[in-house]
């Protein structure tokens, strides 16, 4: 049966069609999966030069403290995430995740200190649930506003700075996770130096009615080309970055997902604001004592890609099942198949050989360190 709910369109829909994009349903939106160049060329374009992505389907949320004191909004949000928000400086962004009472991950998100409010970007598929979650738990202390009148663009790649500098020369002064309010193409935008590709780059929040003009201005640069969801997925997989609903969800804890780096000292055992978030007892316990399984990188030994949901085994005969692939495909930059999945900690060391079931055969797979490429973030 087909879903009768009509697909939503981002402010760049007409531009995608004009550029020859193949549109597909994604998280309730009609989105470009690729352009005429194709996924492989779009992937390499982003790794070697610059690519422009439409990520306007993501949720942009403004949390404003009713007291007028940002620390009140920070402490309120800390009740939902195991992240140090109080210590986040103005003009800086931090990765985090909502957790549930069992220590599972409800969604992952980006959080920015904008001085008088917090700016939160959440995943498209979780947008409505996340908004309801914040309204339920934060409404006493914060005004919660979904900014559905804004689009979001991602400009990624080693030439991203040069492309953006054509519109604002000061971009060179920004480093990874900096956020600035800057004028681009005669419109004020919120720009972060971040992204989802493993490359240097920027995410640009722009008023919806100005998005197409800004996108066209960026695409006028000879180093910049439009990139679809297909290459976005292969880029983030090579970079070892999680996709919510595949690599992380309510059945995975942040520690199992190898995301403990995102839990700052202040929120850990013995920290200034230890715990106080959903699932804290499990998450803090796993930080101290470890967990039984871990998310790892996987490199199939042959040329055949191993896709998500493929079962993993300890032996070539498929007798002992030990885990499952969560994301997998071909990595154009590493010129071979790459994947991620969960295995018991006894199998998690890089170099460990295990086996994946692909169409009834058991293919050799080597556990690998993540990421598969060297990130080029500007520190």
Short mmCIF file of N, CA and C in Angstrom, two decimals, residues 41-112:
data_model
loop_
_atom_site.label_atom_id
_atom_site.label_comp_id
_atom_site.label_asym_id
_atom_site.label_seq_id
_atom_site.Cartn_x
_atom_site.Cartn_y
_atom_site.Cartn_z
N UNK A 41 30.28 10.56 -9.10
CA UNK A 41 30.93 11.84 -9.41
C UNK A 41 30.58 12.90 -8.37
N UNK A 42 29.36 12.87 -7.85
CA UNK A 42 28.97 13.83 -6.82
C UNK A 42 29.77 13.61 -5.53
N UNK A 43 29.98 12.35 -5.18
CA UNK A 43 30.79 12.01 -4.00
C UNK A 43 32.21 12.56 -4.16
N UNK A 44 32.84 12.26 -5.29
CA UNK A 44 34.22 12.69 -5.51
C UNK A 44 34.32 14.21 -5.66
N UNK A 45 33.30 14.84 -6.21
CA UNK A 45 33.25 16.30 -6.29
C UNK A 45 33.35 16.91 -4.91
N UNK A 46 32.63 16.33 -3.95
CA UNK A 46 32.63 16.85 -2.58
C UNK A 46 33.97 16.60 -1.90
N UNK A 47 34.57 15.44 -2.13
CA UNK A 47 35.87 15.15 -1.53
C UNK A 47 36.99 16.00 -2.12
N UNK A 48 36.87 16.35 -3.40
CA UNK A 48 37.97 17.02 -4.09
C UNK A 48 37.78 18.51 -4.26
N UNK A 49 36.52 18.99 -4.22
CA UNK A 49 36.27 20.40 -4.49
C UNK A 49 35.20 20.94 -3.54
N UNK A 50 33.97 21.08 -4.01
CA UNK A 50 32.89 21.56 -3.15
C UNK A 50 31.54 21.11 -3.68
N UNK A 51 30.65 20.73 -2.77
CA UNK A 51 29.31 20.32 -3.13
C UNK A 51 28.28 21.02 -2.27
N UNK A 52 27.11 21.28 -2.86
CA UNK A 52 26.03 21.95 -2.15
C UNK A 52 24.85 21.00 -1.97
N UNK A 53 24.43 20.83 -0.73
CA UNK A 53 23.35 19.92 -0.36
C UNK A 53 22.17 20.72 0.17
N UNK A 54 20.98 20.26 -0.15
CA UNK A 54 19.76 20.80 0.46
C UNK A 54 19.40 19.92 1.65
N UNK A 55 19.50 20.48 2.86
CA UNK A 55 19.12 19.73 4.06
C UNK A 55 18.00 20.46 4.81
N UNK A 56 17.15 21.13 4.03
CA UNK A 56 16.06 21.92 4.60
C UNK A 56 14.99 21.07 5.27
N UNK A 57 15.03 19.76 5.04
CA UNK A 57 14.06 18.88 5.70
C UNK A 57 14.37 18.71 7.18
N UNK A 58 15.59 19.04 7.58
CA UNK A 58 15.96 18.96 9.00
C UNK A 58 15.13 19.96 9.80
N UNK A 59 15.00 19.70 11.10
CA UNK A 59 14.26 20.60 11.97
C UNK A 59 15.16 21.64 12.62
N UNK A 60 14.79 22.91 12.51
CA UNK A 60 15.53 24.00 13.16
C UNK A 60 14.66 24.55 14.29
N UNK A 61 15.17 24.48 15.50
CA UNK A 61 14.37 24.83 16.68
C UNK A 61 15.09 25.89 17.51
N UNK A 62 14.33 26.87 17.95
CA UNK A 62 14.86 27.96 18.79
C UNK A 62 14.34 27.78 20.21
N UNK A 63 15.26 27.67 21.17
CA UNK A 63 14.91 27.56 22.59
C UNK A 63 15.30 28.85 23.28
N UNK A 64 14.30 29.62 23.72
CA UNK A 64 14.55 30.91 24.36
C UNK A 64 14.16 30.83 25.83
N UNK A 65 15.09 31.15 26.75
CA UNK A 65 14.75 31.07 28.18
C UNK A 65 13.73 32.13 28.57
N UNK A 66 12.70 31.72 29.28
CA UNK A 66 11.66 32.67 29.70
C UNK A 66 12.21 33.67 30.72
N UNK A 67 13.26 33.28 31.44
CA UNK A 67 13.87 34.16 32.44
C UNK A 67 14.76 35.21 31.81
N UNK A 68 15.13 35.01 30.54
CA UNK A 68 16.08 35.90 29.91
C UNK A 68 17.52 35.50 30.15
N UNK A 69 17.75 34.46 30.95
CA UNK A 69 19.10 33.99 31.26
C UNK A 69 19.38 32.70 30.49
N UNK A 70 20.39 32.75 29.62
CA UNK A 70 20.66 31.59 28.79
C UNK A 70 21.00 30.36 29.62
N UNK A 71 21.64 30.56 30.77
CA UNK A 71 22.00 29.40 31.58
C UNK A 71 20.78 28.60 32.01
N UNK A 72 19.63 29.25 32.12
CA UNK A 72 18.40 28.52 32.48
C UNK A 72 17.97 27.59 31.34
N UNK A 73 18.11 28.06 30.11
CA UNK A 73 17.79 27.20 28.96
C UNK A 73 18.81 26.07 28.84
N UNK A 74 20.07 26.39 29.12
CA UNK A 74 21.13 25.37 29.04
C UNK A 74 20.90 24.26 30.05
N UNK A 75 20.59 24.64 31.29
CA UNK A 75 20.35 23.64 32.33
C UNK A 75 19.09 22.83 32.05
N UNK A 76 18.08 23.49 31.48
CA UNK A 76 16.86 22.77 31.13
C UNK A 76 17.14 21.72 30.06
N UNK A 77 17.89 22.10 29.02
CA UNK A 77 18.20 21.15 27.96
C UNK A 77 19.10 20.03 28.47
N UNK A 78 19.95 20.33 29.44
CA UNK A 78 20.81 19.28 30.01
C UNK A 78 20.00 18.18 30.69
N UNK A 79 18.74 18.47 31.04
CA UNK A 79 17.91 17.42 31.63
C UNK A 79 17.48 16.38 30.60
N UNK A 80 17.74 16.66 29.31
CA UNK A 80 17.35 15.74 28.24
C UNK A 80 18.53 15.15 27.48
N UNK A 81 19.72 15.74 27.66
CA UNK A 81 20.91 15.28 26.91
C UNK A 81 22.10 15.11 27.87
N UNK A 82 22.98 14.12 27.62
CA UNK A 82 24.16 13.92 28.47
C UNK A 82 25.34 14.78 28.02
N UNK A 83 25.06 16.03 27.71
CA UNK A 83 26.03 16.93 27.09
C UNK A 83 26.17 18.19 27.94
N UNK A 84 27.36 18.76 27.96
CA UNK A 84 27.62 20.01 28.69
C UNK A 84 27.14 21.19 27.83
N UNK A 85 25.95 21.67 28.14
CA UNK A 85 25.40 22.84 27.42
C UNK A 85 25.76 24.12 28.16
N UNK A 86 25.80 24.06 29.49
CA UNK A 86 26.13 25.25 30.28
C UNK A 86 27.53 25.77 29.93
N UNK A 87 28.43 24.86 29.61
CA UNK A 87 29.81 25.25 29.28
C UNK A 87 30.03 25.59 27.81
N UNK A 88 28.97 25.55 27.02
CA UNK A 88 29.08 25.87 25.59
C UNK A 88 29.14 27.38 25.42
N UNK A 89 30.21 27.86 24.84
CA UNK A 89 30.41 29.31 24.71
C UNK A 89 29.55 29.89 23.59
N UNK A 90 29.26 31.18 23.71
CA UNK A 90 28.49 31.85 22.67
C UNK A 90 29.22 31.76 21.33
N UNK A 91 28.44 31.45 20.28
CA UNK A 91 29.03 31.33 18.96
C UNK A 91 29.68 29.99 18.71
N UNK A 92 29.38 29.00 19.57
CA UNK A 92 29.93 27.66 19.38
C UNK A 92 28.81 26.63 19.32
N UNK A 93 29.09 25.54 18.63
CA UNK A 93 28.12 24.48 18.40
C UNK A 93 28.67 23.17 18.97
N UNK A 94 27.76 22.27 19.38
CA UNK A 94 28.18 20.99 19.96
C UNK A 94 27.21 19.89 19.53
N UNK A 95 27.77 18.71 19.28
CA UNK A 95 26.97 17.53 18.94
C UNK A 95 26.40 16.91 20.21
N UNK A 96 25.17 16.43 20.13
CA UNK A 96 24.56 15.77 21.28
C UNK A 96 23.47 14.82 20.85
N UNK A 97 22.76 14.26 21.83
CA UNK A 97 21.68 13.33 21.54
C UNK A 97 20.69 13.31 22.69
N UNK A 98 19.41 13.17 22.33
CA UNK A 98 18.37 12.92 23.32
C UNK A 98 18.44 11.44 23.70
N UNK A 99 18.36 11.16 25.00
CA UNK A 99 18.34 9.77 25.45
C UNK A 99 17.01 9.47 26.14
N UNK A 100 16.66 8.19 26.20
CA UNK A 100 15.43 7.80 26.90
C UNK A 100 15.78 7.16 28.24
N UNK A 101 14.77 6.74 28.98
CA UNK A 101 14.99 6.25 30.34
C UNK A 101 15.80 4.96 30.38
N UNK A 102 15.87 4.24 29.26
CA UNK A 102 16.66 2.99 29.22
C UNK A 102 18.08 3.24 28.72
N UNK A 103 18.42 4.51 28.41
CA UNK A 103 19.75 4.82 27.91
C UNK A 103 19.88 4.72 26.41
N UNK A 104 18.75 4.49 25.70
CA UNK A 104 18.76 4.47 24.24
C UNK A 104 18.77 5.88 23.68
N UNK A 105 19.04 5.98 22.38
CA UNK A 105 19.14 7.28 21.71
C UNK A 105 17.84 7.59 20.98
N UNK A 106 17.19 8.69 21.34
CA UNK A 106 15.95 9.13 20.69
C UNK A 106 16.23 9.87 19.39
N UNK A 107 17.34 10.59 19.36
CA UNK A 107 17.77 11.31 18.16
C UNK A 107 19.12 11.93 18.45
N UNK A 108 19.89 12.21 17.40
CA UNK A 108 21.10 13.01 17.60
C UNK A 108 20.88 14.38 16.97
N UNK A 109 21.60 15.37 17.47
CA UNK A 109 21.30 16.76 17.14
C UNK A 109 22.52 17.65 17.30
N UNK A 110 22.41 18.86 16.78
CA UNK A 110 23.44 19.88 16.94
C UNK A 110 22.85 21.03 17.76
N UNK A 111 23.64 21.53 18.72
CA UNK A 111 23.19 22.56 19.66
C UNK A 111 24.14 23.74 19.59
N UNK A 112 23.60 24.94 19.41
CA UNK A 112 24.41 26.15 19.30
C UNK A 112 24.00 27.17 20.36
#
